[in-house]
Short mmCIF file of C-alpha atoms and ligand atoms in Angstrom, two decimals:
data_model
loop_
_atom_site.label_atom_id
_atom_site.label_comp_id
_atom_site.label_asym_id
_atom_site.label_seq_id
_atom_site.Cartn_x
_atom_site.Cartn_y
_atom_site.Cartn_z
CA MET A 1274 25.64 -12.97 12.10
CA PRO A 1275 22.64 -12.90 14.54
CA ASP A 1276 23.20 -13.10 18.20
CA ALA A 1277 21.16 -15.28 20.49
CA LEU A 1278 18.01 -13.56 21.50
CA GLY A 1279 19.37 -12.11 24.69
CA PRO A 1280 16.53 -10.24 26.69
CA TRP A 1281 13.97 -10.80 23.93
CA PRO A 1282 11.24 -13.32 24.63
CA LEU A 1283 12.32 -15.95 22.16
CA ASP A 1284 10.34 -18.92 23.60
CA ALA A 1285 7.14 -16.84 24.03
CA LEU A 1286 7.35 -15.51 20.44
CA LEU A 1287 7.72 -18.96 18.96
CA ALA A 1288 4.84 -20.33 21.03
CA ASP A 1289 2.61 -17.40 19.92
CA THR A 1290 3.49 -17.85 16.29
CA ALA A 1291 3.68 -21.58 15.87
CA GLN A 1292 0.11 -22.13 14.68
CA TYR A 1293 0.36 -19.34 12.09
CA CYS A 1294 3.95 -19.74 11.01
CA PRO A 1295 5.46 -23.08 11.81
CA GLY A 1296 9.17 -23.06 11.46
CA LEU A 1297 9.54 -19.40 12.06
CA ARG A 1298 13.11 -18.41 12.94
CA VAL A 1299 13.54 -15.58 15.37
CA GLU A 1300 16.88 -13.59 15.28
CA TYR A 1301 18.16 -10.62 17.12
CA VAL A 1302 21.07 -8.37 16.08
CA PRO A 1303 22.31 -5.56 18.24
CA SER A 1304 23.00 -3.43 15.19
CA ILE A 1305 22.39 -3.76 11.42
CA ASP A 1306 21.93 -1.36 8.41
CA SER A 1307 18.20 -2.22 8.12
CA THR A 1308 16.24 -5.30 8.95
CA ASN A 1309 14.23 -4.90 5.74
CA SER A 1310 17.49 -4.61 3.70
CA GLU A 1311 18.92 -7.72 5.32
CA LEU A 1312 15.85 -9.89 4.71
CA MET A 1313 15.54 -8.45 1.09
CA ARG A 1314 19.20 -9.51 0.49
CA ARG A 1315 18.50 -12.98 1.80
CA ALA A 1316 15.35 -13.29 -0.36
CA ARG A 1317 17.13 -12.10 -3.40
CA ALA A 1318 19.87 -14.72 -2.66
CA GLY A 1319 17.11 -17.35 -2.68
CA SER A 1320 16.02 -17.74 0.91
CA ALA A 1321 12.24 -18.26 1.26
CA ASP A 1322 12.38 -19.21 4.96
CA PRO A 1323 9.95 -17.46 7.56
CA VAL A 1324 12.14 -15.16 9.66
CA LEU A 1325 11.53 -12.52 12.28
CA LEU A 1326 14.70 -10.25 12.37
CA VAL A 1327 14.81 -7.95 15.33
CA ALA A 1328 17.52 -5.18 15.58
CA GLY A 1329 18.57 -3.19 18.68
CA HIS A 1330 19.68 -0.44 16.41
CA GLN A 1331 19.61 0.37 12.65
CA THR A 1332 22.28 2.43 10.92
CA ALA A 1333 20.32 2.84 7.62
CA GLY A 1334 16.72 2.29 8.46
CA ARG A 1335 14.36 2.87 5.51
CA GLY A 1336 10.91 4.20 5.24
CA ARG A 1337 8.28 4.38 2.48
CA LEU A 1338 8.92 6.33 -0.82
CA GLY A 1339 12.65 6.23 -0.38
CA ARG A 1340 12.70 8.10 2.95
CA THR A 1341 14.92 7.33 5.87
CA TRP A 1342 13.65 5.80 9.13
CA VAL A 1343 15.82 7.83 11.47
CA SER A 1344 18.02 5.72 13.69
CA GLN A 1345 17.52 5.82 17.40
CA THR A 1346 19.96 4.67 20.05
CA GLN A 1347 19.63 1.15 21.28
CA GLY A 1348 16.21 0.26 22.76
CA HIS A 1349 14.59 3.61 21.91
CA ALA A 1350 12.57 1.98 19.18
CA LEU A 1351 11.31 -1.44 18.36
CA THR A 1352 12.64 -2.23 14.90
CA PHE A 1353 11.98 -5.59 13.23
CA SER A 1354 11.06 -7.17 9.91
CA LEU A 1355 9.01 -10.30 9.27
CA GLY A 1356 9.87 -12.20 6.17
CA LEU A 1357 7.55 -14.93 4.81
CA ALA A 1358 6.22 -16.38 1.72
CA LEU A 1359 2.55 -15.23 1.13
CA GLU A 1360 -0.10 -16.08 -1.54
CA PRO A 1361 -2.97 -13.58 -1.08
CA ARG A 1362 -5.27 -13.27 -4.14
CA ASP A 1363 -4.85 -9.57 -4.04
CA TRP A 1364 -1.93 -7.84 -2.28
CA SER A 1365 -3.52 -4.33 -2.05
CA GLY A 1366 -4.43 -3.35 1.44
CA LEU A 1367 -1.80 -5.54 3.23
CA SER A 1368 -0.16 -2.49 4.75
CA LEU A 1369 -3.55 -1.43 6.12
CA ALA A 1370 -4.17 -4.82 7.66
CA VAL A 1371 -0.73 -4.79 9.21
CA GLY A 1372 -1.11 -1.23 10.60
CA LEU A 1373 -4.46 -2.11 12.11
CA SER A 1374 -3.04 -5.26 13.68
CA VAL A 1375 -0.20 -3.41 15.33
CA ALA A 1376 -2.40 -0.59 16.54
CA ARG A 1377 -5.03 -3.02 18.06
CA SER A 1378 -2.17 -4.90 19.86
CA LEU A 1379 -0.61 -1.73 21.35
CA HIS A 1380 -3.31 0.74 22.36
CA PRO A 1381 -6.96 1.65 21.69
CA GLU A 1382 -6.03 5.35 21.25
CA LEU A 1383 -3.78 4.73 18.36
CA ARG A 1384 -5.08 5.98 14.96
CA LEU A 1385 -4.14 4.98 11.46
CA LYS A 1386 -2.90 7.48 8.95
CA TRP A 1387 -3.35 5.90 5.54
CA PRO A 1388 -1.67 3.99 4.24
CA ASN A 1389 0.27 2.57 7.12
CA ASP A 1390 1.35 4.95 9.84
CA LEU A 1391 0.32 4.75 13.51
CA TRP A 1392 -0.33 8.08 15.06
CA TYR A 1393 -1.01 9.23 18.66
CA ALA A 1394 -2.11 12.73 19.59
CA GLY A 1395 -1.37 14.24 16.19
CA ARG A 1396 2.13 12.74 15.97
CA LYS A 1397 3.63 9.67 14.36
CA LEU A 1398 4.34 6.71 16.62
CA ALA A 1399 5.10 3.91 14.09
CA GLY A 1400 5.78 3.23 10.44
CA ILE A 1401 5.49 0.12 8.31
CA LEU A 1402 7.51 -0.64 5.11
CA ILE A 1403 6.37 -3.64 3.06
CA GLU A 1404 8.58 -4.91 0.23
CA THR A 1405 8.33 -8.14 -1.81
CA VAL A 1406 10.47 -10.42 -3.93
CA GLN A 1407 9.18 -12.98 -6.48
CA GLY A 1408 10.52 -16.42 -5.57
CA PRO A 1409 10.34 -19.51 -7.80
CA ALA A 1410 7.05 -20.58 -6.35
CA GLN A 1411 5.58 -17.78 -4.22
CA ARG A 1412 6.16 -14.10 -3.65
CA TYR A 1413 8.15 -13.47 -0.43
CA ALA A 1414 7.05 -10.42 1.67
CA VAL A 1415 9.33 -8.43 4.07
CA ILE A 1416 7.19 -6.46 6.48
CA GLY A 1417 9.21 -3.97 8.42
CA ILE A 1418 7.85 -2.21 11.48
CA GLY A 1419 9.42 0.55 13.51
CA VAL A 1420 7.80 1.72 16.69
CA ASN A 1421 9.13 4.62 18.86
CA ILE A 1422 9.39 3.34 22.44
CA ASP A 1423 11.02 6.40 24.13
CA GLU A 1424 11.08 9.96 22.94
CA PRO A 1425 13.21 10.17 19.88
CA HIS A 1426 15.97 12.74 20.14
CA ALA A 1427 17.14 12.35 16.52
CA ALA A 1428 17.32 15.53 14.34
CA GLY A 1429 15.59 15.71 11.00
CA LEU A 1430 12.40 13.96 11.70
CA SER A 1431 9.86 14.99 8.97
CA VAL A 1432 6.94 14.69 11.16
CA PRO A 1433 6.68 15.25 15.07
CA PRO A 1434 7.10 11.95 16.91
CA ALA A 1435 5.06 10.16 19.51
CA TRP A 1436 6.38 7.32 21.59
CA LEU A 1437 4.77 4.35 23.30
CA ARG A 1438 5.93 5.21 26.78
CA GLU A 1439 3.69 8.20 26.73
CA LEU A 1440 0.77 5.76 26.76
CA LEU A 1441 2.33 2.64 28.39
CA PRO A 1442 5.15 3.92 30.73
CA ARG A 1443 6.18 0.47 31.69
CA PHE A 1444 6.60 -0.94 28.20
CA ASP A 1445 9.97 -1.65 26.57
CA ALA A 1446 10.77 -2.88 23.11
CA PRO A 1447 10.78 -6.64 23.95
CA ALA A 1448 7.36 -6.18 25.71
CA ALA A 1449 5.96 -4.33 22.71
CA LEU A 1450 7.23 -7.02 20.34
CA ALA A 1451 5.88 -9.84 22.57
CA CYS A 1452 2.39 -8.39 22.51
CA LEU A 1453 2.12 -7.65 18.80
CA VAL A 1454 3.84 -10.54 16.97
CA GLY A 1455 1.29 -13.29 17.68
CA PRO A 1456 -1.75 -11.19 16.56
CA LEU A 1457 0.34 -9.89 13.63
CA LEU A 1458 0.99 -13.32 12.18
CA ARG A 1459 -2.64 -14.33 12.77
CA ASP A 1460 -3.78 -11.21 10.93
CA ILE A 1461 -1.44 -11.69 8.06
CA ARG A 1462 -2.79 -15.20 7.55
CA LEU A 1463 -6.31 -13.84 7.77
CA PHE A 1464 -5.45 -11.24 5.02
CA GLU A 1465 -3.87 -13.98 2.92
CA HIS A 1466 -7.09 -16.02 3.07
CA GLN A 1467 -9.82 -13.37 3.12
CA GLY A 1468 -8.28 -10.18 1.93
CA LEU A 1469 -8.78 -6.80 3.32
CA ALA A 1470 -12.65 -7.16 3.98
CA PRO A 1471 -12.29 -8.40 7.64
CA PHE A 1472 -10.08 -5.39 8.43
CA LEU A 1473 -12.20 -2.61 6.81
CA PRO A 1474 -14.43 -1.86 9.80
CA GLY A 1475 -11.43 -1.68 12.12
CA PHE A 1476 -9.38 0.53 9.84
CA ARG A 1477 -12.37 2.91 9.37
CA ALA A 1478 -12.86 3.18 13.16
CA ARG A 1479 -9.23 4.43 13.49
CA ASP A 1480 -8.96 6.37 10.25
CA LEU A 1481 -7.16 9.57 11.09
CA LEU A 1482 -7.67 11.29 7.74
CA HIS A 1483 -11.45 10.69 7.39
CA GLY A 1484 -13.17 13.99 6.70
CA ARG A 1485 -10.05 16.02 6.75
CA GLU A 1486 -8.49 18.21 4.05
CA VAL A 1487 -5.47 16.56 2.51
CA VAL A 1488 -2.75 17.52 0.05
CA LEU A 1489 -1.25 14.81 -2.04
CA SER A 1490 2.33 14.80 -3.10
CA ASN A 1491 1.23 14.88 -6.69
CA GLY A 1492 -0.14 18.33 -6.03
CA ALA A 1493 -3.83 17.46 -5.84
CA SER A 1494 -5.94 18.23 -2.77
CA GLY A 1495 -9.34 17.46 -1.41
CA THR A 1496 -11.26 15.91 1.43
CA ALA A 1497 -10.39 12.36 2.48
CA MET A 1498 -13.46 10.28 2.44
CA GLY A 1499 -12.17 6.98 3.89
CA ILE A 1500 -10.90 3.89 2.08
CA ASP A 1501 -12.37 1.71 -0.54
CA SER A 1502 -12.59 -2.08 -0.44
CA GLY A 1503 -9.09 -2.45 -1.93
CA GLY A 1504 -7.56 -0.09 0.61
CA GLY A 1505 -7.31 2.93 -1.78
CA LEU A 1506 -7.76 6.37 -0.19
CA LEU A 1507 -10.85 8.06 -1.47
CA VAL A 1508 -10.34 11.82 -1.93
CA HIS A 1509 -13.05 14.19 -2.94
CA THR A 1510 -11.32 16.78 -5.17
CA PRO A 1511 -12.75 19.49 -7.32
CA ALA A 1512 -12.27 17.15 -10.26
CA GLY A 1513 -14.42 14.48 -8.62
CA MET A 1514 -13.76 11.50 -6.34
CA LYS A 1515 -10.12 10.09 -6.81
CA THR A 1516 -8.84 6.76 -5.45
CA ILE A 1517 -5.34 7.04 -4.37
CA THR A 1518 -3.05 4.07 -4.10
CA SER A 1519 -0.08 4.00 -1.78
CA ALA A 1520 2.53 3.37 -4.42
CA GLU A 1521 1.74 6.72 -6.01
CA VAL A 1522 1.69 9.53 -3.56
CA SER A 1523 2.07 10.61 0.02
CA VAL A 1524 -0.57 12.52 1.78
CA ARG A 1525 -0.53 15.17 4.49
CA ALA A 1526 -3.45 16.64 6.33
CA ILE A 1527 -3.70 20.39 6.47
CA ASP A 1528 -5.58 20.21 9.67
CA HIS A 1529 -3.53 21.09 12.76
CA GLY A 1530 -4.91 18.13 14.57
CA VAL A 1531 -2.97 15.77 12.34
CA GLY A 1532 0.34 17.51 11.84
CA PRO A 1533 1.67 20.89 11.47
CA PRO A 1534 1.55 22.45 7.94
CA GLY A 1535 4.50 21.44 5.87
CA THR A 1536 5.24 18.16 7.55
CA GLU A 1537 5.37 15.01 5.42
CA ALA A 1538 3.85 11.71 6.27
C1 BTN B 1851 7.72 4.75 7.15
O1 BTN B 1851 7.39 5.30 8.16
O2 BTN B 1851 7.82 5.18 6.01
C2 BTN B 1851 8.08 3.24 7.26
C3 BTN B 1851 9.16 3.10 8.38
C4 BTN B 1851 9.52 1.58 8.56
C5 BTN B 1851 10.65 1.37 9.47
C6 BTN B 1851 10.90 -0.04 9.77
S1 BTN B 1851 12.12 -0.13 11.03
C7 BTN B 1851 12.36 -1.93 10.64
C8 BTN B 1851 12.34 -2.05 9.16
N1 BTN B 1851 13.60 -1.80 8.67
C9 BTN B 1851 13.69 -0.69 7.96
O3 BTN B 1851 14.68 -0.25 7.37
N2 BTN B 1851 12.51 -0.06 7.91
C10 BTN B 1851 11.50 -0.80 8.59
#
């Protein structure tokens, strides 16, 4: 079961989040299979409580589209999941709003690679995995975020990694969590009430793919033309403009400024 929050800034986190998520419980575990998996298990067992679950280390971290989030040693990455009941009118674009919120909190030089990766200098710094469970009254969202803090030494990464200490040498995982959680909850509530519209200009300003040639995992290719009002990726293809939704495909840029040829996002 969860430990006490040890070196993590429990009191500060609760103070920062109280107005957006009263009753939020903050838990720290030194090691777990996956913070997303744990909150999904609890939600499927009927828990709808708001929880922030932070792990020192994950043994079976998960990424989007069935991929693995490669485990780092303790403290090398910030890995946490936020579970809470949400009632947005339209869920599409939540991952974009979350990515933008995290990027804004961490550093002005971070870019967003649709739908929800944070990149720095042509490499991936952070990823987001959002899953939901339908409860009796509301849908419960589990929003998982992994941020590389130190240089990952894990083998088998599908894209070249970036890490936060390249930009902020004095930051550690608790400091990163402390600076992003309050704004994240504020932005999730903003999304719940106003949808993606308030986030569109910010996403567009950090859109890594805009104007680049991209290849989709369904085989199509074209030029990324930004996002539409629902958060779909607009791709100009020989067959016309296509709107890509995140559930369908992954996308890789074929421009060396984004990632080397053959890497997957
Ligand atoms: C991706 O890049 O495809 C998403 C990666 C999401 C990783 C985070 S780490 C905390 C949470 N627990 C998981 O198992 N995954 C997310």
